[in-house]
Short mmCIF file of C-alpha atoms in Angstrom, two decimals:
data_model
loop_
_atom_site.label_atom_id
_atom_site.label_comp_id
_atom_site.label_asym_id
_atom_site.label_seq_id
_atom_site.Cartn_x
_atom_site.Cartn_y
_atom_site.Cartn_z
CA UNK A 1 10.23 11.37 -16.37
CA UNK A 2 10.65 14.45 -14.21
CA UNK A 3 14.18 14.78 -12.81
CA UNK A 4 15.15 16.94 -9.88
CA UNK A 5 18.79 17.93 -9.52
CA UNK A 6 19.92 19.03 -6.08
CA UNK A 7 23.13 20.92 -5.41
CA UNK A 8 25.47 20.78 -3.75
CA UNK A 9 25.43 17.06 -3.04
CA UNK A 10 27.46 17.53 0.15
CA UNK A 11 27.97 20.63 2.30
CA UNK A 12 30.02 20.93 5.49
CA UNK A 13 30.01 24.27 7.29
CA UNK A 14 30.70 25.80 10.69
CA UNK A 15 28.01 26.77 13.15
CA UNK A 16 26.78 30.31 12.51
CA UNK A 17 27.38 30.32 8.75
CA UNK A 18 24.68 30.88 6.16
CA UNK A 19 24.02 28.49 3.30
CA UNK A 20 21.79 27.93 0.29
CA UNK A 21 20.91 24.65 -1.38
CA UNK A 22 19.22 24.33 -4.73
CA UNK A 23 16.67 22.11 -6.42
CA UNK A 24 16.42 22.41 -10.21
CA UNK A 25 14.43 20.76 -12.97
CA UNK A 26 13.46 21.28 -16.59
CA UNK A 27 9.92 20.21 -15.69
CA UNK A 28 7.10 22.28 -14.23
CA UNK A 29 5.64 21.11 -10.95
CA UNK A 30 2.25 21.87 -9.44
CA UNK A 31 3.95 22.16 -6.08
CA UNK A 32 7.24 21.33 -4.43
CA UNK A 33 8.02 19.94 -1.00
CA UNK A 34 11.15 20.09 1.12
CA UNK A 35 12.00 17.36 3.62
CA UNK A 36 14.79 16.81 6.14
CA UNK A 37 15.98 13.30 6.93
CA UNK A 38 18.15 12.49 9.92
CA UNK A 39 20.22 9.28 10.19
CA UNK A 40 18.10 6.25 10.97
CA UNK A 41 14.83 8.09 10.39
CA UNK A 42 12.40 8.78 7.59
CA UNK A 43 12.12 12.17 5.90
CA UNK A 44 10.12 14.83 7.74
CA UNK A 45 8.19 17.43 5.79
CA UNK A 46 9.43 21.00 6.28
CA UNK A 47 7.34 23.00 3.83
CA UNK A 48 5.24 22.89 0.67
CA UNK A 49 5.42 25.71 -1.88
CA UNK A 50 2.66 25.99 -4.45
CA UNK A 51 2.69 29.37 -6.18
CA UNK A 52 5.45 30.52 -8.56
CA UNK A 53 7.64 33.08 -6.79
CA UNK A 54 6.34 32.06 -3.38
CA UNK A 55 8.61 32.56 -0.37
CA UNK A 56 8.01 30.78 2.92
CA UNK A 57 9.92 31.16 6.16
CA UNK A 58 10.28 28.60 8.91
CA UNK A 59 12.36 30.18 11.69
CA UNK A 60 15.89 30.40 10.20
CA UNK A 61 14.91 28.53 7.01
CA UNK A 62 13.69 30.42 3.92
CA UNK A 63 12.19 28.52 1.00
CA UNK A 64 11.59 29.98 -2.45
CA UNK A 65 9.72 28.52 -5.42
CA UNK A 66 10.88 29.76 -8.81
CA UNK A 67 8.57 31.94 -10.88
CA UNK A 68 8.26 29.20 -13.51
CA UNK A 69 7.72 26.50 -10.85
CA UNK A 70 10.72 24.53 -12.11
CA UNK A 71 13.18 25.21 -9.30
CA UNK A 72 13.44 26.01 -5.63
CA UNK A 73 16.00 27.06 -3.06
CA UNK A 74 16.43 26.64 0.67
CA UNK A 75 18.44 29.23 2.58
CA UNK A 76 19.49 28.65 6.19
CA UNK A 77 20.65 31.58 8.29
CA UNK A 78 23.09 31.09 11.17
CA UNK A 79 23.21 27.31 10.81
CA UNK A 80 23.24 25.19 13.96
CA UNK A 81 24.40 21.59 14.54
CA UNK A 82 20.74 20.60 14.84
CA UNK A 83 20.29 21.53 11.17
CA UNK A 84 22.51 18.60 10.17
CA UNK A 85 20.71 16.15 7.91
CA UNK A 86 19.79 15.18 4.36
CA UNK A 87 17.64 17.83 2.69
CA UNK A 88 15.34 16.43 0.01
CA UNK A 89 13.18 18.27 -2.46
CA UNK A 90 10.22 16.58 -4.11
CA UNK A 91 8.13 17.83 -7.02
CA UNK A 92 4.47 16.99 -7.47
CA UNK A 93 2.59 16.55 -10.72
CA UNK A 94 -0.94 15.44 -11.43
CA UNK A 95 -3.55 14.51 -8.87
CA UNK A 96 -5.85 11.70 -7.84
CA UNK A 97 -4.81 8.42 -9.46
CA UNK A 98 -2.37 10.32 -11.71
CA UNK A 99 -0.46 11.77 -8.79
CA UNK A 100 3.33 11.48 -8.93
CA UNK A 101 5.96 12.70 -6.51
CA UNK A 102 9.56 12.84 -7.75
CA UNK A 103 12.46 13.21 -5.30
CA UNK A 104 15.93 14.60 -5.81
CA UNK A 105 19.00 12.80 -4.44
CA UNK A 106 19.32 15.32 -1.66
CA UNK A 107 21.93 17.60 -0.12
CA UNK A 108 23.75 16.16 2.88
CA UNK A 109 24.42 19.04 5.26
CA UNK A 110 26.83 18.83 8.18
CA UNK A 111 27.02 21.75 10.61
CA UNK A 112 30.08 21.54 12.81
CA UNK A 113 30.02 23.10 16.29
CA UNK B 1 1.66 4.91 18.86
CA UNK B 2 1.58 8.04 16.76
CA UNK B 3 2.43 8.86 13.15
CA UNK B 4 3.71 6.09 10.92
CA UNK B 5 5.40 3.01 12.39
CA UNK B 6 7.39 0.32 10.61
CA UNK B 7 8.59 -3.09 11.71
CA UNK B 8 11.12 -4.50 11.78
CA UNK B 9 13.62 -1.63 11.84
CA UNK B 10 16.42 -3.89 10.63
CA UNK B 11 16.26 -7.11 8.63
CA UNK B 12 18.96 -9.41 7.30
CA UNK B 13 17.78 -12.14 4.97
CA UNK B 14 19.21 -14.66 2.59
CA UNK B 15 18.28 -14.75 -1.06
CA UNK B 16 16.03 -17.78 -0.58
CA UNK B 17 14.12 -16.43 2.43
CA UNK B 18 10.60 -15.06 2.56
CA UNK B 19 9.92 -12.12 4.85
CA UNK B 20 7.40 -9.31 5.23
CA UNK B 21 7.72 -5.66 6.15
CA UNK B 22 4.88 -4.03 8.06
CA UNK B 23 3.70 -0.45 8.13
CA UNK B 24 0.93 1.10 10.20
CA UNK B 25 -0.31 4.68 10.08
CA UNK B 26 -2.19 6.28 12.96
CA UNK B 27 -3.05 9.51 11.13
CA UNK B 28 -6.38 8.58 9.56
CA UNK B 29 -4.95 8.99 6.06
CA UNK B 30 -6.44 7.30 3.00
CA UNK B 31 -3.29 6.69 0.92
CA UNK B 32 -0.15 4.70 1.67
CA UNK B 33 3.13 4.30 -0.18
CA UNK B 34 6.24 2.14 -0.32
CA UNK B 35 9.55 3.80 -1.25
CA UNK B 36 13.05 2.40 -1.71
CA UNK B 37 16.04 4.51 -0.67
CA UNK B 38 19.43 3.36 -1.93
CA UNK B 39 22.77 5.06 -1.56
CA UNK B 40 23.47 7.69 -4.24
CA UNK B 41 19.97 7.35 -5.74
CA UNK B 42 16.81 9.42 -5.31
CA UNK B 43 13.96 8.01 -3.30
CA UNK B 44 12.12 5.61 -5.62
CA UNK B 45 8.36 5.24 -5.38
CA UNK B 46 7.46 1.55 -5.54
CA UNK B 47 3.75 1.22 -4.82
CA UNK B 48 0.80 3.50 -4.11
CA UNK B 49 -2.49 2.54 -2.49
CA UNK B 50 -5.37 5.01 -2.59
CA UNK B 51 -8.42 3.97 -0.57
CA UNK B 52 -6.88 0.47 -0.26
CA UNK B 53 -6.62 0.04 -4.04
CA UNK B 54 -3.27 -0.18 -5.73
CA UNK B 55 -2.99 2.70 -8.16
CA UNK B 56 0.71 2.63 -8.94
CA UNK B 57 3.23 -0.11 -9.52
CA UNK B 58 6.38 1.62 -10.59
CA UNK B 59 7.88 -1.26 -12.62
CA UNK B 60 8.81 -3.09 -9.46
CA UNK B 61 10.05 -6.71 -9.82
CA UNK B 62 7.55 -9.38 -8.81
CA UNK B 63 9.78 -10.51 -5.95
CA UNK B 64 8.23 -7.52 -4.12
CA UNK B 65 4.53 -8.02 -3.39
CA UNK B 66 2.48 -5.36 -1.59
CA UNK B 67 -0.66 -5.91 0.44
CA UNK B 68 -3.03 -3.32 1.87
CA UNK B 69 -5.74 -5.01 3.97
CA UNK B 70 -7.18 -1.71 5.22
CA UNK B 71 -6.41 1.99 5.09
CA UNK B 72 -4.16 1.83 8.17
CA UNK B 73 -1.94 -1.13 7.32
CA UNK B 74 0.47 -1.84 4.51
CA UNK B 75 2.73 -4.83 3.98
CA UNK B 76 5.59 -5.56 1.63
CA UNK B 77 6.15 -9.28 1.09
CA UNK B 78 9.65 -10.22 0.02
CA UNK B 79 10.88 -13.43 -1.60
CA UNK B 80 13.98 -14.55 -3.49
CA UNK B 81 15.56 -11.12 -3.23
CA UNK B 82 18.90 -10.13 -4.71
CA UNK B 83 21.81 -8.40 -2.95
CA UNK B 84 21.09 -5.22 -4.96
CA UNK B 85 17.72 -5.06 -3.20
CA UNK B 86 19.53 -4.09 0.01
CA UNK B 87 18.27 -0.62 0.89
CA UNK B 88 16.16 1.41 3.30
CA UNK B 89 12.47 0.73 2.66
CA UNK B 90 10.25 3.60 3.69
CA UNK B 91 6.53 3.61 4.16
CA UNK B 92 4.54 6.85 3.94
CA UNK B 93 0.95 7.96 4.17
CA UNK B 94 -0.98 11.01 3.02
CA UNK B 95 -4.50 12.36 2.86
CA UNK B 96 -5.73 12.46 -0.72
CA UNK B 97 -8.48 15.01 -1.24
CA UNK B 98 -10.33 15.86 -4.44
CA UNK B 99 -9.50 19.37 -5.55
CA UNK B 100 -6.13 19.63 -3.83
CA UNK B 101 -2.81 19.23 -5.57
CA UNK B 102 -0.48 18.74 -2.63
CA UNK B 103 -0.29 15.33 -1.00
CA UNK B 104 2.18 15.79 1.80
CA UNK B 105 3.88 12.60 2.77
CA UNK B 106 4.33 11.42 6.35
CA UNK B 107 7.11 8.87 6.50
CA UNK B 108 7.87 6.05 8.88
CA UNK B 109 11.42 5.46 10.15
CA UNK B 110 12.09 2.77 7.56
CA UNK B 111 13.32 -0.81 7.54
CA UNK B 112 17.01 -1.26 6.80
CA UNK B 113 17.12 -4.42 4.67
CA UNK B 114 20.31 -6.35 3.95
CA UNK B 115 20.18 -9.25 1.51
CA UNK B 116 23.08 -11.68 1.85
#
């Protein structure tokens, strides 16, 4: 069983601050996805990282996949109240009928105005 | 309708009731999934359907019964549930392609189920 540990579990910051959340595992993943889930809604895909060491940017969000493809981080610059939500990472292994997607418990981010 | 829709959005049922959750995807995807999201637990994959065939049953109790009549619709039939089954049930779809390793999930808004 592949386990994904996300930290911190909860994070409350002021608007304009920077933050980093982490997703760690002892398992190797073929790729890793980040989602954001707002209250009352399903998760929405933010990004997929595939290559070890890969860095992807989405406006103020920067995603990094570890060189060994076991961990990832999400950095938010100048956080805004609209960034509030549950951030989930999910690691993929296998393909076709052997495909498995494992989620972490998430980091609940609150950005206060 | 666009994306993935789920009905009902909220459901309260007794332990002896029978109910069904419905999911419909309007994305032309060929795979659909049921997930359970409970407080303080990771999202749990329950069932996977690829090309309408069930390819994964993640040790889910038989009181949950999935049905996939076509590639756009997915049901979860519920009967004699327990209070610990109360959770947010999420449906998702993806496009499974040979030769790719990333199956990005598109989620519906979920059904908030309370078992009394």
